[in-house]
Structure formats: C-alpha cells, structure tokens
Amino acid sequence: SPAVSSFQVEVGMKGLLLFAATVSCDAARVRISATPLNKVVSMLESMASKGKEEKHAEAVAFATFQQWCDNTRSEKQRAVSDGDQEKSELEATVDKTKAEIEDLADHLDRLEEDMSSWEGDKTAATEIRKKEHEDYEALHKDYQESIDALKNALEVLSKPGADSHESLVALAESKRIPDFARNRLMALLGFVSEGENPDDFTPTAVIDMLQKLEDKFKGEQLKTEKTEIEEKGSYEQLIQRLDSNIDAAEDEKAAKTDRKTAQEAKLGAAKGELKQTTKALGSDTKYLKDTTTMCQRKAEEFEANQMSRAGEINAVEKAVSILKSDEVSGTAEKNGMTDGEEDPDENPVLLQLRSSTMSERKDRIWAFIKTKAVLFKSKPLELLALKIENDPFVKVKRMIYDLINQLIDEANQEASQKEFCDKELAENKLTRDRKTEQVEKLQAEIEERTAKAGQYAKKVADLGRQIKELQDAMTESTKQRFAEKAENKQTINEAAAGQRAVAQAKQVLQAYYGQAESNSFGFMQGPADDAPSTATSAHTGDQSGASGIIGMLEVVESDFGRLAATTQEDEDQAERDYEKFMDETKQDKAVKEVDQENYRERSQTNDERLHSAKNDLEATNANLEAAMEYFEKLRPDCVDAGTAYDERVSKRKEEIESLQEALQLLD
C-alpha cells in the first residue's frame, strides 16, 4: 500500500545515508578493495530499472484485462437488454393470449346457452305443432265424414223408390248436423213434432237443406285446411329460422374452438420460450454482476500496486540522487573513497609507482573496452575506448560511471516508451480484434436476418395464399351446396307434387269406375218384358282398360315416391359431407391464420433486430476505422523503430556489464 511504500522509502533512505556517512568517516583510515558507494548506487539503479519493468509489465497485463472487462460488460449488457426486451414481449404475448382464450371460452359458453335455448324452442314448437296437426286431422276427418254422409243421403234421396231410412238415420246421428236439420231428417223419417209445418219436411225441402249443409261443410273444411297450411308454414319458418341460428352457432363454435385450440398451443409455446428466456436472462445478469465486481476489484488492486511500485521507484531514484549528490559522492571523492586508495600526493615514491601502475591498468582497460566495443558493435563503448586512450587515467572512472548512468537513463526512457507502446499496442490490438470479430458477427447476423426476412415474407405470403384458397373453396362449396340443396328441394317437392297428383288421378278413376260398376242393376219384371228388346245393360265404363291404367298410375306413384326418397337421402349425405368439409376447412384455416400471425410477429421482431444490427455494424465499423487510424499513428514510434526492444535491452545490459567489469579492473 502507499503507506507501507513511504515507510520503506524513509527507512531505505536513512540506511543509505548512514552507510554513506560511515564510508566517509572511514575512508581516510581504511583502504577498501571495492567501492561500496558506487556498488550501492549501481544496485539501486538496477532496482529502479527492474521496478519500472515490473510496473510496465503489470500495466500491459492490466490493459489486456481491462479491455476484456470492457468488451465482456458491453456484450453482457447488450445480452441483458435484449433478454429484457424479449422477456417483456413474451410476457405481453402470454397475457394477450390468456385474455383471448378466456374471451373465447366465455363466447363458447354463451353459444352453448343460445343453442340449448333454440333446441328447447324447437322441441316446444314441435310439440305444439303436433297437437295442432292432430286437432286438424280429427276436425278434417269429422267434416269429411259429415260431407260423405250428406253426399250419401243426397244420392239416396235423389233416387226414386230408394230406401233412404238407413242413410237418413246415419246422417241425423252425425254430430256436425245442426239441430234444425236433424229435426227435419227425423220428421222425414216419420217423427214430426207438433206445431211444425209439414211442408218443411218434404223430400225436396230436405234435399235443398242438405245441399246447403254440404256447401257449408265444404267451406268450413276448406277453411280448416287453409288454417292448417298457414300454421304449418309458420311452424316450418320458425324451425328454419331456429335451424339457421343453430347452424350458424355451430359454425361459429367450431371456428372459436379451433381458434382457442390454436391459441392454447401458442400460449404453451410462449410460456416455454419465456421460461428459457428468463433463465438465460438470470444467467447473463449474474455473469454481468460478477464480472463488474471482479473487474472493479482488480482495478482497485492495480491502482494500489501501481501507486506502491511508483512509490518504490521514486524512493530508490531519490536515494540514488542523494548518493550522487556533492554531499555524498563529492565528499567521498575528496577523501579518496572513490577509488579505494590513498592520496598519491602524500608520498612521492608512491606517486611514481602508481603512475607506472596506472598506465598499465589504463592500457588493460582500453584493450578490454575496445574488445567489447568490437564484439557488441557498441558505439558507446567505442567512444569510451577512444576517450580512455586520449584522456588522463583519473578521468576514466568518472567517464565509466557517467556512461553507465547514461545507459541506465536511456534504458529507463526506453522502458517508459516501451511501456507506453506495449500498453497502447495491446489495447489497440484487442480493440481491432474485438471490433473485427464484432463486425464479422454483425455481418453474419445481418445476412442471417436478411435471409429470415425473406423466408418470413414468403411464409406469410404462402399462408395468405393458402388461407385465400381455403376461403374460396368454402365459398364455392357453400355456393354449390345451396344450389344443390335448392335443386334437391325442388326435385323432392316436384316428386311429392307428382305423387299427390298421380294419387288424385288414381283416386278419381277409382271413384268413377268403382261407382260405375256398382250402378249395374237388373230391370223389374213388368210390361216391358213383353216389349221388343231395346235397352242395353247399365254402362260401367272400360273397366279392363281402367284397371291397367290404374296399375300404371300406381307404378308412377311409386316412382315419384322413390325419387323423393332417393333425392332426400342424397341431400342428407351431401349436407353431411358439406358440414364435414366446412368443419375441417375452417379448422385448417384457423390454424393457418394463427401461424400467419405468428410469422408476422416474428418478421416484425426480426426486422427490428436487423435494423439494430445494421446500426451497430455502422458504429462498430467507425470504431474499427478509428482503431486502425490510431495504429497507423503508433506504427512509426512503436512498430517500425528498428532493432527489436529485447535486442536493445540485451545489448545495453552487456554494455553495462562490460563497464562494470572495467570498473573491477580499475580496482
């Protein structure tokens, strides 16, 4: 930490100053083989250089880590944003689909209630109609019996000498005969009440009365028939309207049921997607949170380490500065501590001996430096060798120390430049690689979503065409069904009418020929028996021909009945086939409509994300171009600087080691 670093710096500086003072005090009395002060300075400078290298390496590593943090956070933030949006869309889809399913269920319940009510109305109307028809049948039969009795009585009364007693009694007992008519009939039969006019009971008067009654009964019978027809028509219209309502409700129920089934399937799929999306969103959110926490912690650790390293380097450099100051190095040199020997001025003999010795040592040092300069191809060593050759020996150590310091300063400057270049190049490369990767991913995504857009558009169009074909098929089938139904109904009505007409014709013929046959009678024995024969037998018509015709009419009547029955069967089967086709087609149409809606929603979402991807690609390309431009700016100083950094460091290290060996030779 910074506090610890300050303490270390203070202790280190005090130790160095104490050491320097000790050396100064003992320099005059003790001759040392090596220079402690110079070695301390050299060691401190090595420590500073190593500290800067480690600080630089840590900065480069952290720059890589920081770039990873930025890229990862950006990617996960986008994933979380997309996940939130997709989750919101899926939740809205689930809520909307649930609401629609509930509405469909309520609507189906109401349809069931309406259909049940209409079925009840049909049952009640049918019961009423059945009772009305039974009453009509009984009334019609009563009128018909009365009319038949009147006809029979009129026929009997119209024949002279016929026995009319039985017919008149039967007619008088009919419940439809009014009281006044019944009294006249009874009077005609011999039961005349007192006070009544005998002229009212003559056969002619009675016949006239019966004819009027017949006309009246026929009129009333016709009126009951009209009433029956009207009531039947009203009933059929009611039943038709109820059937139409029920059929429409059935169709709507089938469509709503299909829609509900499709929406339930859609709801299940949406819930599954929502579950997966929620799970993925939770995972991305946790990863983003953990990444943010870790990156923040690492950043704090990095800042603390950098401050600590900077404090250490500053302390070492300050100590070096103090030891190189005049107060320390000047004093040491003044007192003979720089070379570890006694002052030659103190002893002339020693001065002469030393002069000879120093010349030899100078030659050895010159040869050593010259050899290393040639070996390492080092210009600094070559210049030093030249100076050693030309300068006095006393300046050699100072020149070596100065050159070592110069090389160390160059190393520090180059290390700082290298730190800057490595950091910027590493961050720039990470940015370029990351942006290039993002561009490739976005281009792939755009290609994929563009292809999907075409697929979705084609799918929507294909489903629209299929839905239209199904609708057209239902429309055409309905049109044909109505036409076929009308044709079958017409055929059935015509067959029924033909059957009734044939039955009526047959009845007319049977009535005539049956009556004609019954009209044959024998003549009474009298004078005419003695007269010449002039009379023929009673005319009964062409009984044999009529029998064949009636037989043929029965065949035709049967054919009409069979035609009506066969056509009705065909109509029923066609109706069942039509309803089955409509149910299946409506279900297929409802499923395709839901699929089309889903593909429209997918297409819209895909278009939105395609637009977003294009915008992201444009921004990413701009960032990539900016990173490439910055790389080109870095290239001259950081890439194309000539000899590789490691080679320069190695060469400078060899130069410093050579200079340190030269110092040892001086000692």
CSV table of N, CA, C and O in Angstrom, one decimal, residues 476-486 488 570-571 574-575 578-579:
chain,number,residue,atom,x,y,z
A,476,GLU,N,-67.0,-21.4,-52.6
A,476,GLU,CA,-67.5,-22.2,-53.8
A,476,GLU,C,-68.3,-23.4,-53.3
A,476,GLU,O,-69.4,-23.7,-53.9
A,477,SER,N,-67.9,-24.1,-52.3
A,477,SER,CA,-68.6,-25.2,-51.8
A,477,SER,C,-70.0,-24.8,-51.2
A,477,SER,O,-71.0,-25.5,-51.5
A,478,THR,N,-70.0,-23.7,-50.5
A,478,THR,CA,-71.3,-23.2,-50.0
A,478,THR,C,-72.2,-22.8,-51.1
A,478,THR,O,-73.4,-23.1,-51.1
A,479,LYS,N,-71.7,-22.2,-52.2
A,479,LYS,CA,-72.5,-21.8,-53.3
A,479,LYS,C,-73.1,-23.0,-54.0
A,479,LYS,O,-74.3,-23.1,-54.3
A,480,GLN,N,-72.2,-24.0,-54.2
A,480,GLN,CA,-72.7,-25.3,-54.8
A,480,GLN,C,-73.7,-26.0,-53.9
A,480,GLN,O,-74.6,-26.6,-54.4
A,481,ARG,N,-73.4,-26.0,-52.6
A,481,ARG,CA,-74.3,-26.6,-51.7
A,481,ARG,C,-75.7,-26.0,-51.7
A,481,ARG,O,-76.7,-26.7,-51.7
A,482,PHE,N,-75.8,-24.7,-51.7
A,482,PHE,CA,-77.1,-24.0,-51.8
A,482,PHE,C,-77.8,-24.3,-53.1
A,482,PHE,O,-79.0,-24.6,-53.1
A,483,ALA,N,-77.0,-24.3,-54.2
A,483,ALA,CA,-77.6,-24.7,-55.5
A,483,ALA,C,-78.1,-26.1,-55.5
A,483,ALA,O,-79.2,-26.4,-56.0
A,484,GLU,N,-77.3,-27.0,-55.0
A,484,GLU,CA,-77.6,-28.4,-55.0
A,484,GLU,C,-78.8,-28.6,-54.0
A,484,GLU,O,-79.8,-29.4,-54.3
A,485,LYS,N,-78.8,-27.9,-52.9
A,485,LYS,CA,-79.9,-28.1,-51.9
A,485,LYS,C,-81.2,-27.6,-52.5
A,485,LYS,O,-82.3,-28.2,-52.4
A,486,ALA,N,-81.1,-26.4,-53.2
A,486,ALA,CA,-82.3,-25.9,-53.9
A,486,ALA,C,-82.8,-26.8,-54.9
A,486,ALA,O,-84.1,-27.1,-55.1
A,488,ASN,N,-82.3,-30.1,-55.1
A,488,ASN,CA,-82.8,-31.3,-54.5
A,488,ASN,C,-84.2,-31.0,-53.8
A,488,ASN,O,-85.1,-31.9,-53.9
A,570,ASP,N,-79.8,-38.5,-50.8
A,570,ASP,CA,-78.7,-37.8,-51.4
A,570,ASP,C,-78.5,-36.4,-50.8
A,570,ASP,O,-77.3,-36.0,-50.6
A,571,GLU,N,-79.5,-35.7,-50.5
A,571,GLU,CA,-79.5,-34.4,-49.9
A,571,GLU,C,-78.9,-34.5,-48.5
A,571,GLU,O,-78.0,-33.7,-48.1
A,574,ALA,N,-75.2,-35.3,-48.8
A,574,ALA,CA,-74.4,-34.1,-49.3
A,574,ALA,C,-74.3,-33.1,-48.2
A,574,ALA,O,-73.3,-32.4,-48.1
A,575,GLU,N,-75.3,-32.9,-47.4
A,575,GLU,CA,-75.3,-32.0,-46.3
A,575,GLU,C,-74.2,-32.4,-45.3
A,575,GLU,O,-73.5,-31.6,-44.7
A,578,TYR,N,-70.8,-31.8,-46.7
A,578,TYR,CA,-70.6,-30.4,-46.8
A,578,TYR,C,-70.2,-29.9,-45.4
A,578,TYR,O,-69.2,-29.1,-45.2
A,579,GLU,N,-70.9,-30.3,-44.3
A,579,GLU,CA,-70.6,-29.9,-43.0
A,579,GLU,C,-69.2,-30.4,-42.5
A,579,GLU,O,-68.5,-29.7,-41.9
